[in-house]
Short mmCIF file of C-alpha atoms in Angstrom, two decimals:
data_model
loop_
_atom_site.label_atom_id
_atom_site.label_comp_id
_atom_site.label_asym_id
_atom_site.label_seq_id
_atom_site.Cartn_x
_atom_site.Cartn_y
_atom_site.Cartn_z
CA MET A 1 -24.88 -84.32 -5.66
CA ASN A 2 -26.59 -87.99 -5.51
CA SER A 3 -25.67 -90.29 -2.34
CA ILE A 4 -24.43 -93.58 -3.55
CA LYS A 5 -23.40 -96.13 -1.55
CA GLN A 6 -20.95 -97.67 -4.33
CA ILE A 7 -19.77 -96.54 -7.23
CA SER A 8 -21.15 -99.57 -10.10
CA THR A 9 -20.94 -96.76 -13.36
CA VAL A 10 -17.91 -95.74 -15.23
CA THR A 11 -17.51 -93.60 -18.10
CA LEU A 12 -13.38 -93.09 -19.19
CA ILE A 13 -12.95 -90.34 -20.49
CA GLY A 14 -10.60 -90.52 -23.23
CA SER A 15 -8.73 -93.99 -25.05
CA GLY A 16 -5.42 -93.83 -23.97
CA ASN A 17 -2.47 -95.44 -22.40
CA VAL A 18 -3.71 -94.94 -18.99
CA ALA A 19 -7.88 -94.72 -19.50
CA THR A 20 -6.94 -98.62 -21.45
CA ALA A 21 -5.43 -99.67 -18.51
CA LEU A 22 -8.06 -98.48 -15.64
CA GLY A 23 -11.30 -99.94 -17.74
CA LEU A 24 -10.00 -103.23 -18.54
CA SER A 25 -8.40 -103.70 -14.24
CA LEU A 26 -12.23 -101.57 -13.56
CA LEU A 27 -14.43 -103.95 -15.86
CA ASP A 28 -12.54 -107.44 -14.36
CA ASN A 29 -12.67 -106.12 -11.06
CA GLY A 30 -16.68 -105.75 -11.73
CA ILE A 31 -17.04 -102.28 -12.24
CA LYS A 32 -19.06 -102.05 -15.84
CA ILE A 33 -18.15 -99.03 -18.21
CA THR A 34 -21.31 -97.38 -19.66
CA GLU A 35 -19.35 -94.91 -21.64
CA ILE A 36 -15.61 -94.06 -23.70
CA PHE A 37 -15.22 -90.14 -25.25
CA SER A 38 -12.61 -89.92 -27.20
CA PRO A 39 -11.91 -87.34 -30.01
CA ASN A 40 -10.32 -89.90 -32.11
CA MET A 41 -12.74 -92.29 -33.30
CA SER A 42 -10.79 -95.60 -34.09
CA ASN A 43 -9.16 -95.39 -30.16
CA ALA A 44 -12.89 -94.34 -28.64
CA LYS A 45 -14.02 -97.60 -30.87
CA ALA A 46 -10.49 -100.48 -29.76
CA LEU A 47 -11.74 -99.13 -25.80
CA ALA A 48 -15.12 -99.93 -25.71
CA ASP A 49 -14.65 -102.49 -27.45
CA LYS A 50 -12.33 -104.47 -24.58
CA THR A 51 -14.45 -102.44 -22.06
CA ASN A 52 -17.76 -103.93 -23.83
CA CYS A 53 -19.77 -100.06 -24.17
CA GLY A 54 -19.94 -97.33 -26.67
CA TYR A 55 -19.60 -94.54 -27.51
CA VAL A 56 -19.00 -91.08 -28.77
CA ASN A 57 -16.44 -88.39 -30.09
CA ASN A 58 -18.96 -85.36 -29.56
CA ILE A 59 -18.82 -85.16 -26.08
CA GLY A 60 -21.39 -83.15 -25.81
CA ASP A 61 -23.81 -87.31 -26.41
CA LEU A 62 -22.49 -88.33 -22.67
CA ILE A 63 -24.23 -90.26 -21.05
CA THR A 64 -24.84 -88.16 -17.81
CA THR A 65 -25.95 -90.80 -15.04
CA SER A 66 -22.65 -92.67 -14.37
CA ASP A 67 -21.75 -92.40 -10.54
CA LEU A 68 -18.38 -91.70 -11.90
CA TYR A 69 -16.05 -89.76 -14.49
CA ILE A 70 -12.82 -90.94 -15.47
CA ILE A 71 -11.18 -88.61 -17.50
CA ALA A 72 -8.02 -89.62 -18.81
CA VAL A 73 -6.31 -86.88 -21.13
CA PRO A 74 -3.06 -85.26 -21.82
CA ASP A 75 -3.06 -82.73 -19.31
CA LYS A 76 -3.18 -79.55 -21.13
CA ALA A 77 -6.76 -80.96 -22.10
CA ILE A 78 -8.10 -81.79 -18.75
CA SER A 79 -10.22 -78.43 -17.73
CA ASN A 80 -10.95 -77.78 -21.20
CA ILE A 81 -12.78 -80.59 -20.59
CA ILE A 82 -13.88 -80.25 -17.15
CA SER A 83 -15.31 -76.72 -19.34
CA LYS A 84 -17.84 -78.84 -21.01
CA LEU A 85 -19.23 -80.94 -18.72
CA LYS A 86 -23.32 -80.28 -18.87
CA ASN A 87 -25.19 -81.82 -16.43
CA ILE A 88 -23.84 -84.60 -13.96
CA ASP A 89 -24.52 -85.21 -10.30
CA GLY A 90 -21.45 -88.40 -10.30
CA ILE A 91 -18.14 -87.94 -8.89
CA ILE A 92 -15.65 -86.34 -11.68
CA VAL A 93 -11.43 -87.30 -11.60
CA HIS A 94 -8.75 -86.77 -13.03
CA THR A 95 -6.51 -89.17 -12.67
CA SER A 96 -2.70 -86.77 -13.63
CA GLY A 97 0.85 -86.56 -10.89
CA SER A 98 1.39 -82.80 -12.08
CA GLN A 99 -2.60 -81.05 -12.00
CA SER A 100 -3.11 -79.44 -8.68
CA ILE A 101 -6.75 -80.49 -7.71
CA ASP A 102 -7.91 -76.75 -8.81
CA VAL A 103 -8.13 -77.45 -12.32
CA PHE A 104 -11.46 -78.22 -11.39
CA ASP A 105 -11.94 -74.85 -9.00
CA ASN A 106 -14.68 -73.07 -11.51
CA SER A 107 -16.77 -76.17 -12.09
CA ASN A 108 -20.12 -76.91 -9.24
CA PHE A 109 -18.98 -80.71 -10.19
CA ASN A 110 -18.49 -83.06 -6.84
CA TYR A 111 -14.66 -83.59 -8.17
CA ALA A 112 -11.99 -85.20 -7.43
CA VAL A 113 -8.08 -86.73 -8.00
CA PHE A 114 -7.73 -90.42 -8.99
CA TYR A 115 -3.60 -90.74 -10.30
CA PRO A 116 -2.46 -94.49 -10.60
CA LEU A 117 1.79 -93.70 -10.31
CA GLN A 118 2.77 -96.03 -12.61
CA THR A 119 4.37 -95.96 -16.72
CA PHE A 120 1.92 -96.87 -19.08
CA THR A 121 3.62 -98.83 -22.40
CA LYS A 122 0.54 -99.38 -25.20
CA GLY A 123 1.70 -103.10 -25.70
CA LYS A 124 2.88 -104.18 -22.45
CA LEU A 125 -0.17 -105.13 -19.65
CA VAL A 126 0.49 -103.72 -16.47
CA GLY A 127 -1.88 -105.87 -13.78
CA PHE A 128 -3.06 -102.79 -11.20
CA LYS A 129 -3.20 -104.38 -8.03
CA ASP A 130 0.37 -102.97 -7.40
CA VAL A 131 0.29 -100.18 -8.29
CA PRO A 132 -0.19 -96.45 -5.78
CA ILE A 133 -2.91 -95.21 -6.25
CA CYS A 134 -3.21 -91.57 -5.02
CA ILE A 135 -6.44 -89.94 -3.78
CA GLU A 136 -7.56 -85.65 -3.16
CA SER A 137 -10.67 -84.93 -2.80
CA PRO A 138 -12.45 -81.32 -0.52
CA ASN A 139 -15.25 -84.15 -0.13
CA LYS A 140 -14.46 -86.50 2.48
CA ALA A 141 -17.62 -88.36 0.56
CA THR A 142 -16.61 -88.85 -2.29
CA SER A 143 -13.07 -89.82 -1.48
CA ASP A 144 -14.53 -92.65 1.08
CA LEU A 145 -16.13 -94.39 -2.30
CA LEU A 146 -12.67 -93.36 -4.40
CA ILE A 147 -10.57 -95.09 -1.43
CA GLN A 148 -13.91 -98.44 -1.83
CA LEU A 149 -13.03 -98.00 -5.31
CA ALA A 150 -9.38 -98.02 -5.48
CA ASN A 151 -9.75 -101.34 -2.42
CA LYS A 152 -10.93 -103.14 -5.51
CA ILE A 153 -8.14 -102.61 -8.34
CA SER A 154 -4.75 -102.35 -5.04
CA THR A 155 -3.80 -103.36 -2.79
CA LYS A 156 -1.91 -99.83 -2.36
CA VAL A 157 -4.04 -96.55 -2.39
CA VAL A 158 -3.48 -93.49 -0.13
CA THR A 159 -4.62 -89.90 0.37
CA LEU A 160 -2.08 -87.11 -0.71
CA ASN A 161 -2.85 -83.29 -2.04
CA SER A 162 -1.45 -82.03 -4.67
CA ILE A 163 1.33 -80.06 -3.88
CA GLN A 164 2.59 -83.99 -2.24
CA ARG A 165 1.25 -85.68 -5.51
CA GLN A 166 3.47 -82.68 -7.08
CA TYR A 167 6.89 -84.11 -5.63
CA LEU A 168 5.45 -87.57 -6.34
CA HIS A 169 5.17 -87.44 -9.67
CA LEU A 170 8.42 -85.57 -10.43
CA THR A 171 9.74 -88.25 -8.44
CA ALA A 172 8.14 -90.31 -10.54
CA VAL A 173 9.85 -88.83 -13.98
CA THR A 174 12.66 -89.11 -12.34
CA VAL A 175 13.17 -92.72 -11.19
CA SER A 176 11.22 -94.49 -14.59
CA ASN A 177 11.75 -91.80 -17.26
CA PHE A 178 15.08 -90.83 -17.42
CA THR A 179 16.27 -94.24 -15.92
CA ASN A 180 14.63 -95.35 -19.34
CA LEU A 181 16.58 -92.43 -21.55
CA LEU A 182 19.38 -93.95 -19.96
CA TYR A 183 19.18 -97.16 -20.73
CA THR A 184 18.69 -96.72 -24.40
CA LEU A 185 21.45 -94.63 -24.16
CA SER A 186 23.13 -98.43 -23.55
CA ASN A 187 21.17 -100.05 -25.53
CA GLU A 188 21.78 -98.11 -29.12
CA LEU A 189 25.40 -97.79 -27.61
CA LEU A 190 25.31 -101.51 -27.11
CA ASP A 191 23.55 -102.55 -30.57
CA GLU A 192 26.06 -99.99 -32.58
CA LYS A 193 28.81 -102.51 -30.84
CA GLY A 194 27.34 -106.12 -31.51
CA ILE A 195 26.58 -106.52 -27.94
CA ASP A 196 23.85 -108.42 -26.29
CA PHE A 197 21.77 -105.14 -24.41
CA SER A 198 20.22 -107.94 -22.70
CA LEU A 199 23.76 -108.27 -20.78
CA LEU A 200 22.31 -105.89 -18.24
CA HIS A 201 18.61 -106.81 -17.75
CA PRO A 202 19.74 -108.48 -14.07
CA LEU A 203 21.89 -106.23 -13.44
CA ILE A 204 18.81 -103.30 -14.48
CA LYS A 205 16.84 -105.79 -12.36
CA GLU A 206 18.99 -106.14 -9.92
CA THR A 207 19.36 -102.75 -9.70
CA ALA A 208 15.36 -101.52 -9.01
CA SER A 209 14.72 -104.79 -6.59
CA LYS A 210 17.89 -103.96 -3.74
CA LEU A 211 15.16 -100.87 -2.86
CA ASN A 212 13.95 -103.83 -0.97
CA GLU A 213 16.50 -104.29 0.70
CA VAL A 214 18.86 -101.72 1.02
CA ASN A 215 18.60 -97.27 0.87
CA PRO A 216 19.62 -96.01 -2.45
CA SER A 217 22.67 -94.13 -0.94
CA GLU A 218 23.68 -97.35 0.74
CA ALA A 219 23.50 -98.51 -2.35
CA GLN A 220 25.96 -97.27 -4.16
CA THR A 221 28.87 -98.71 -6.40
CA GLY A 222 30.07 -98.25 -9.09
CA PRO A 223 34.10 -95.43 -10.20
CA ALA A 224 32.28 -92.29 -9.50
CA LYS A 225 31.73 -93.77 -5.50
CA ARG A 226 34.65 -95.11 -5.32
CA ASN A 227 36.78 -91.81 -6.74
CA ASP A 228 38.27 -93.74 -9.13
CA THR A 229 38.82 -91.08 -11.94
CA GLN A 230 40.91 -92.95 -14.07
CA THR A 231 38.26 -95.68 -14.46
CA ILE A 232 35.81 -92.50 -15.26
CA ASN A 233 38.28 -90.54 -17.72
CA LYS A 234 38.27 -93.79 -19.37
CA HIS A 235 34.50 -93.95 -20.38
CA LEU A 236 34.22 -89.86 -20.58
CA GLU A 237 37.56 -90.89 -23.84
CA ILE A 238 35.51 -94.01 -25.17
CA LEU A 239 32.37 -91.29 -25.03
CA GLN A 240 34.33 -88.58 -27.51
CA ASN A 241 32.13 -89.42 -30.38
CA TYR A 242 28.92 -90.05 -28.02
CA PRO A 243 28.26 -86.13 -26.86
CA GLU A 244 24.37 -86.07 -25.30
CA PHE A 245 26.35 -89.75 -23.24
CA LYS A 246 28.68 -87.99 -22.81
CA GLU A 247 27.61 -85.68 -20.71
CA ILE A 248 24.86 -87.03 -18.73
CA TYR A 249 27.71 -89.82 -17.57
CA LYS A 250 29.73 -86.29 -16.76
CA LEU A 251 27.74 -85.00 -14.92
CA LEU A 252 26.32 -87.75 -12.68
CA SER A 253 29.63 -89.44 -11.75
CA ASP A 254 29.93 -85.68 -10.21
CA GLN A 255 27.30 -85.77 -8.35
CA ILE A 256 27.84 -89.54 -7.51
CA THR A 257 31.24 -87.40 -6.56
CA LYS A 258 30.60 -85.22 -4.34
CA LYS A 259 28.28 -86.47 -2.93
CA TYR A 260 30.30 -89.39 -1.47
CA HIS A 261 33.71 -87.88 -1.60
CA GLY A 262 32.73 -84.02 -0.54
CA MET B 1 51.54 -124.23 -16.92
CA ASN B 2 49.80 -127.27 -16.41
CA SER B 3 47.18 -129.30 -17.42
CA ILE B 4 44.24 -130.06 -15.61
CA LYS B 5 40.68 -130.70 -17.25
CA GLN B 6 39.18 -128.82 -15.12
CA ILE B 7 38.90 -126.85 -12.30
CA SER B 8 38.55 -127.46 -8.88
CA THR B 9 40.10 -124.97 -6.44
CA VAL B 10 40.22 -121.98 -6.24
CA THR B 11 42.43 -119.02 -4.28
CA LEU B 12 40.71 -115.71 -3.65
CA ILE B 13 42.44 -112.59 -3.53
CA GLY B 14 40.41 -109.49 -2.99
CA SER B 15 37.74 -110.22 0.09
CA GLY B 16 35.04 -107.86 -0.03
CA ASN B 17 31.28 -108.02 -2.50
CA VAL B 18 32.80 -109.79 -5.68
CA ALA B 19 35.32 -112.44 -3.81
CA THR B 20 32.80 -113.19 -0.83
CA ALA B 21 29.77 -113.41 -4.10
CA LEU B 22 31.94 -115.27 -5.65
CA GLY B 23 33.32 -116.76 -3.47
CA LEU B 24 30.23 -118.62 -1.81
CA SER B 25 28.45 -119.23 -4.84
CA LEU B 26 32.00 -120.81 -6.11
CA LEU B 27 31.70 -122.98 -2.61
CA ASP B 28 27.75 -123.95 -2.56
CA ASN B 29 28.43 -125.85 -6.44
CA GLY B 30 31.35 -128.15 -5.25
CA ILE B 31 34.43 -126.12 -6.05
CA LYS B 32 37.54 -125.73 -2.60
CA ILE B 33 38.28 -122.07 -1.62
CA THR B 34 41.84 -123.16 -0.92
CA GLU B 35 42.65 -120.14 0.75
CA ILE B 36 41.75 -116.30 0.99
CA PHE B 37 44.39 -113.35 1.08
CA SER B 38 43.96 -109.64 2.47
CA PRO B 39 45.59 -106.53 3.50
CA ASN B 40 42.20 -106.81 5.57
CA MET B 41 43.10 -109.25 8.10
CA SER B 42 39.40 -109.05 9.93
CA ASN B 43 38.03 -109.42 6.75
CA ALA B 44 40.14 -112.32 4.94
CA LYS B 45 39.14 -114.28 8.45
CA ALA B 46 35.01 -113.00 8.00
CA LEU B 47 35.13 -114.88 3.95
CA ALA B 48 37.58 -117.57 5.32
CA ASP B 49 34.67 -118.25 7.67
CA LYS B 50 31.87 -118.78 5.64
CA THR B 51 33.48 -120.79 2.76
CA ASN B 52 36.04 -122.54 5.46
CA CYS B 53 39.43 -121.77 3.90
CA GLY B 54 42.60 -120.40 6.09
CA TYR B 55 43.79 -116.85 4.87
CA VAL B 56 46.77 -114.92 4.75
CA ASN B 57 47.52 -111.03 4.29
CA ASN B 58 50.99 -111.43 3.35
CA ILE B 59 50.63 -112.77 0.02
CA GLY B 60 54.25 -113.72 -0.21
CA ASP B 61 52.77 -116.80 1.49
CA LEU B 62 49.38 -117.91 -0.02
CA ILE B 63 49.92 -121.60 -1.41
CA THR B 64 50.86 -122.21 -4.88
CA THR B 65 49.39 -124.97 -6.06
CA SER B 66 45.66 -124.00 -6.63
CA ASP B 67 44.35 -124.14 -10.40
CA LEU B 68 42.79 -120.95 -10.38
CA TYR B 69 43.51 -117.30 -9.17
CA ILE B 70 40.32 -114.81 -8.53
CA ILE B 71 41.62 -111.77 -8.51
CA ALA B 72 39.34 -109.12 -6.98
CA VAL B 73 40.71 -106.25 -5.61
CA PRO B 74 40.14 -102.11 -6.69
CA ASP B 75 41.28 -101.30 -10.77
CA LYS B 76 44.13 -99.86 -9.85
CA ALA B 77 45.50 -102.34 -7.65
CA ILE B 78 44.85 -104.73 -9.70
CA SER B 79 48.62 -104.26 -11.50
CA ASN B 80 50.28 -104.43 -8.54
CA ILE B 81 48.82 -107.72 -6.64
CA ILE B 82 49.79 -109.64 -10.52
CA SER B 83 53.77 -107.75 -9.32
CA LYS B 84 52.90 -109.69 -6.51
CA LEU B 85 52.64 -113.31 -7.65
CA LYS B 86 55.25 -115.98 -7.61
CA ASN B 87 55.78 -119.41 -8.35
CA ILE B 88 52.17 -120.24 -9.41
CA ASP B 89 51.37 -122.89 -12.53
CA GLY B 90 47.43 -122.16 -12.45
CA ILE B 91 45.47 -120.15 -14.02
CA ILE B 92 45.54 -116.60 -12.24
CA VAL B 93 41.97 -113.54 -13.36
CA HIS B 94 40.93 -110.82 -12.95
CA THR B 95 37.55 -109.09 -12.29
CA SER B 96 37.44 -106.38 -13.61
CA GLY B 97 34.77 -104.89 -15.95
CA SER B 98 37.39 -101.78 -17.19
CA GLN B 99 40.80 -103.15 -16.48
CA SER B 100 42.40 -104.38 -20.85
CA ILE B 101 43.97 -107.87 -20.49
CA ASP B 102 46.85 -105.97 -21.22
CA VAL B 103 46.84 -105.65 -17.27
CA PHE B 104 48.58 -109.16 -17.19
CA ASP B 105 51.12 -108.94 -20.25
CA ASN B 106 54.11 -108.38 -18.34
CA SER B 107 52.78 -111.96 -16.90
CA ASN B 108 54.72 -114.84 -17.66
CA PHE B 109 51.11 -116.91 -15.74
CA ASN B 110 48.42 -118.49 -17.71
CA TYR B 111 45.98 -115.39 -17.45
CA ALA B 112 42.48 -114.96 -18.62
CA VAL B 113 39.21 -111.59 -17.96
CA PHE B 114 36.10 -113.47 -15.52
CA TYR B 115 34.12 -110.67 -15.11
CA PRO B 116 30.57 -110.86 -13.54
CA LEU B 117 27.67 -108.23 -14.26
CA GLN B 118 26.26 -107.17 -11.20
CA THR B 119 26.18 -104.22 -8.58
CA PHE B 120 27.34 -107.10 -4.68
CA THR B 121 26.29 -104.39 -2.09
CA LYS B 122 27.25 -106.01 1.43
CA GLY B 123 24.43 -106.41 3.39
CA LYS B 124 21.89 -107.59 0.13
CA LEU B 125 22.66 -111.89 -1.23
CA VAL B 126 23.06 -111.61 -5.15
CA GLY B 127 22.36 -115.67 -6.49
CA PHE B 128 24.54 -115.64 -9.46
CA LYS B 129 22.45 -117.86 -11.39
CA ASP B 130 20.92 -114.33 -13.83
CA VAL B 131 24.39 -113.58 -13.68
CA PRO B 132 25.94 -112.75 -16.87
CA ILE B 133 29.97 -113.80 -17.32
CA CYS B 134 31.73 -112.89 -19.68
CA ILE B 135 35.07 -114.07 -20.07
CA GLU B 136 38.62 -113.09 -22.53
CA SER B 137 41.79 -116.00 -22.55
CA PRO B 138 44.11 -115.29 -24.74
CA ASN B 139 44.48 -119.18 -24.76
CA LYS B 140 41.76 -121.23 -25.57
CA ALA B 141 42.84 -124.24 -23.14
CA THR B 142 41.68 -121.60 -20.64
CA SER B 143 39.81 -119.98 -22.06
CA ASP B 144 37.15 -123.03 -22.18
CA LEU B 145 38.52 -124.04 -17.91
CA LEU B 146 37.48 -120.78 -17.38
CA ILE B 147 33.09 -121.16 -19.16
CA GLN B 148 33.41 -125.05 -17.71
CA LEU B 149 33.58 -122.77 -14.25
CA ALA B 150 31.34 -120.37 -14.78
CA ASN B 151 28.56 -122.96 -16.79
CA LYS B 152 28.85 -124.07 -13.17
CA ILE B 153 27.20 -121.20 -11.18
CA SER B 154 26.05 -118.82 -14.07
CA THR B 155 23.34 -119.37 -17.61
CA LYS B 156 25.24 -117.18 -18.64
CA VAL B 157 28.11 -117.39 -19.61
CA VAL B 158 30.20 -115.03 -23.19
CA THR B 159 33.15 -115.09 -24.68
CA LEU B 160 33.48 -111.16 -25.05
CA ASN B 161 37.62 -109.09 -25.50
CA SER B 162 38.63 -106.31 -24.05
CA ILE B 163 37.01 -103.27 -25.96
CA GLN B 164 33.53 -104.78 -26.31
CA ARG B 165 34.11 -105.31 -21.93
CA GLN B 166 34.87 -102.09 -22.47
CA TYR B 167 31.81 -101.49 -23.19
CA LEU B 168 29.56 -103.55 -21.99
CA HIS B 169 30.58 -101.76 -18.14
CA LEU B 170 29.80 -98.04 -18.71
CA THR B 171 26.73 -99.13 -19.82
CA ALA B 172 27.04 -101.27 -16.81
CA VAL B 173 27.85 -98.11 -15.16
CA THR B 174 25.05 -96.09 -16.65
CA VAL B 175 21.83 -98.58 -15.93
CA SER B 176 22.83 -99.25 -12.71
CA ASN B 177 25.08 -96.38 -10.56
CA PHE B 178 23.36 -93.15 -12.15
CA THR B 179 20.12 -95.11 -12.03
CA ASN B 180 20.45 -95.70 -8.86
CA LEU B 181 22.03 -91.09 -7.75
CA LEU B 182 18.07 -90.93 -9.00
CA TYR B 183 16.56 -93.50 -6.99
CA THR B 184 18.82 -91.50 -4.27
CA LEU B 185 17.68 -88.63 -4.76
CA SER B 186 14.06 -88.83 -5.13
CA ASN B 187 14.24 -90.72 -1.95
CA GLU B 188 15.84 -87.92 -0.40
CA LEU B 189 13.30 -84.90 -1.71
CA LEU B 190 10.40 -87.55 -0.56
CA ASP B 191 11.67 -88.17 2.94
CA GLU B 192 11.72 -83.86 3.37
CA LYS B 193 8.27 -84.21 2.62
CA GLY B 194 7.67 -86.98 4.68
CA ILE B 195 6.17 -89.09 1.33
CA ASP B 196 6.77 -92.03 1.57
CA PHE B 197 9.71 -93.89 -0.80
CA SER B 198 7.86 -97.37 -1.74
CA LEU B 199 5.35 -95.72 -3.47
CA LEU B 200 8.05 -95.12 -5.88
CA HIS B 201 8.76 -98.57 -6.14
CA PRO B 202 6.06 -100.67 -8.38
CA LEU B 203 7.20 -97.46 -10.87
CA ILE B 204 10.34 -98.76 -10.50
CA LYS B 205 10.14 -102.56 -11.01
CA GLU B 206 8.00 -101.30 -13.91
CA THR B 207 10.62 -99.32 -16.11
CA ALA B 208 13.64 -102.13 -15.08
CA SER B 209 10.33 -105.17 -16.28
CA LYS B 210 8.30 -103.57 -19.48
CA LEU B 211 13.01 -104.49 -20.66
CA ASN B 212 11.84 -108.06 -21.16
CA GLU B 213 9.00 -106.94 -23.84
CA VAL B 214 10.17 -103.71 -25.16
CA ASN B 215 12.67 -101.80 -26.54
CA PRO B 216 13.52 -99.44 -24.58
CA SER B 217 13.52 -96.25 -26.63
CA GLU B 218 9.31 -97.55 -27.12
CA ALA B 219 8.44 -97.63 -23.50
CA GLN B 220 9.79 -94.10 -23.04
CA THR B 221 7.35 -92.65 -21.53
CA GLY B 222 6.82 -88.88 -19.16
CA PRO B 223 6.38 -85.28 -20.38
CA ALA B 224 9.46 -84.33 -22.18
CA LYS B 225 9.26 -87.39 -24.14
CA ARG B 226 5.47 -86.05 -25.06
CA ASN B 227 7.00 -82.17 -24.89
CA ASP B 228 4.42 -81.08 -21.96
CA THR B 229 6.94 -77.71 -21.22
CA GLN B 230 3.67 -77.34 -18.27
CA THR B 231 4.43 -79.24 -16.46
CA ILE B 232 8.52 -79.87 -17.41
CA ASN B 233 9.03 -75.62 -15.57
CA LYS B 234 6.66 -76.46 -13.07
CA HIS B 235 8.58 -78.79 -12.28
CA LEU B 236 12.39 -77.55 -12.65
CA GLU B 237 10.72 -74.66 -10.25
CA ILE B 238 9.64 -76.63 -7.20
CA LEU B 239 13.44 -78.06 -8.00
CA GLN B 240 14.75 -74.06 -7.23
CA ASN B 241 16.09 -75.20 -4.38
CA TYR B 242 17.35 -78.80 -5.24
CA PRO B 243 20.53 -77.68 -7.72
CA GLU B 244 22.20 -80.54 -8.58
CA PHE B 245 18.39 -82.85 -8.91
CA LYS B 246 17.99 -79.63 -10.73
CA GLU B 247 20.67 -79.81 -13.03
CA ILE B 248 20.33 -82.98 -13.87
CA TYR B 249 15.97 -82.87 -14.34
CA LYS B 250 17.37 -80.25 -17.20
CA LEU B 251 19.93 -81.95 -19.43
CA LEU B 252 17.99 -85.18 -19.24
CA SER B 253 14.38 -83.99 -20.58
CA ASP B 254 15.59 -81.70 -23.35
CA GLN B 255 18.15 -84.74 -24.08
CA ILE B 256 14.88 -86.97 -24.04
CA THR B 257 12.79 -83.75 -26.35
CA LYS B 258 15.57 -83.41 -28.76
CA LYS B 259 15.97 -87.73 -28.68
CA TYR B 260 11.98 -88.00 -29.21
CA HIS B 261 11.28 -84.64 -30.90
CA GLY B 262 14.12 -82.95 -32.46
#
């Protein structure tokens, strides 16, 4: 293990949404991206072009002298990537919310987790300043170096262990992916009825931004919160030809009613 | 029916979140609030104090000369209120997303619906400028007067019939009330584990604001979208002691998987 004072050079393993967002943000903040690895040659080239570096699609060809290697690949590919990395002194991190740090157990690397808590979509650039970055490492010096690096791109850097990160990831899925399904079902229904989905945008934004001022359980409103069975039943009737939507409407209304009215 | 050129005076029937938000916004935009009615004397007085007018708790005592009467009471109380209003020439509107305009059928009033599409919570002031206001009236002159009034407080005024408004209200419940339940479950779980819920705020905001740039179905991410059953099963295992949360997690993940992977 080398004993660097700060991380200056980074290799990106992966070329998807997370690798791209991280790479561009690090570059913007004075970090040199040394190389991109991706099995997908055209994705690798696209990201390499954006970050002014070279790319390889054979992991054995990677430059071995970077300060940091960021693994940003699908969860199930992480352990395979780790097993193929050789002769690397730099820090190696994965960026997954749900993978434990134990995935590095059989390696001799200087390793850590560097988890940016955000939803990254192609074609939508996310600024990193507000993105929480969650760090975990068994090595204090490594953790300090990563915190120092993370502070360059984000104002919200925390250390969390693997168990805590798992809970955070589970709730991130809940407030983001599941919420987005609710948006999608609503969008599809309104489209079909010729009603402009963007009428809901201010409500969606207000529902999210309320959380700055009140606790979500205090912010709960709506028919189920009021135990207004008449409206709920009317909505269930409207949804009779939309069985998936109806099932979600019923379960969530039932749970709200139960929570606030026993 | 009188033939006024514009609405200058408004009586509020109700003193809850919607009445308060509407009353303050109308007042701010040069409309005179003439009186508040509410069966709850202290709520009526509180809103009357804020809007510089008097209040009554007997509906028979209402001033009968206002240009507009806004009924902002729980849905199930609307028809009873309408049946008790007497000798009124002004326009009478209700503000409900789910009540049809038919609730006025047996009255001789000049009536309409004036539905502000937003979530109003006590203690959190909502600016009306971005709040869509949905107007419906069988009478063109009445509709025009209400559109003119609505344009004073909002930049997004639309006309929708009762069927359309019902669909819009159903999806409003979905993207706001159900989403807020997802926030609540997540908040409770993280609190219990000593993890700061505010770490999720940037993700929640980004999930909402993405909709300005991409369609929600294009914005879908997460384990279910990737058909990552390993992560989904791990999350379901974590939730085994949280049966309500687990049921929601399972249903929504199943639906996302089915939607994107057949």
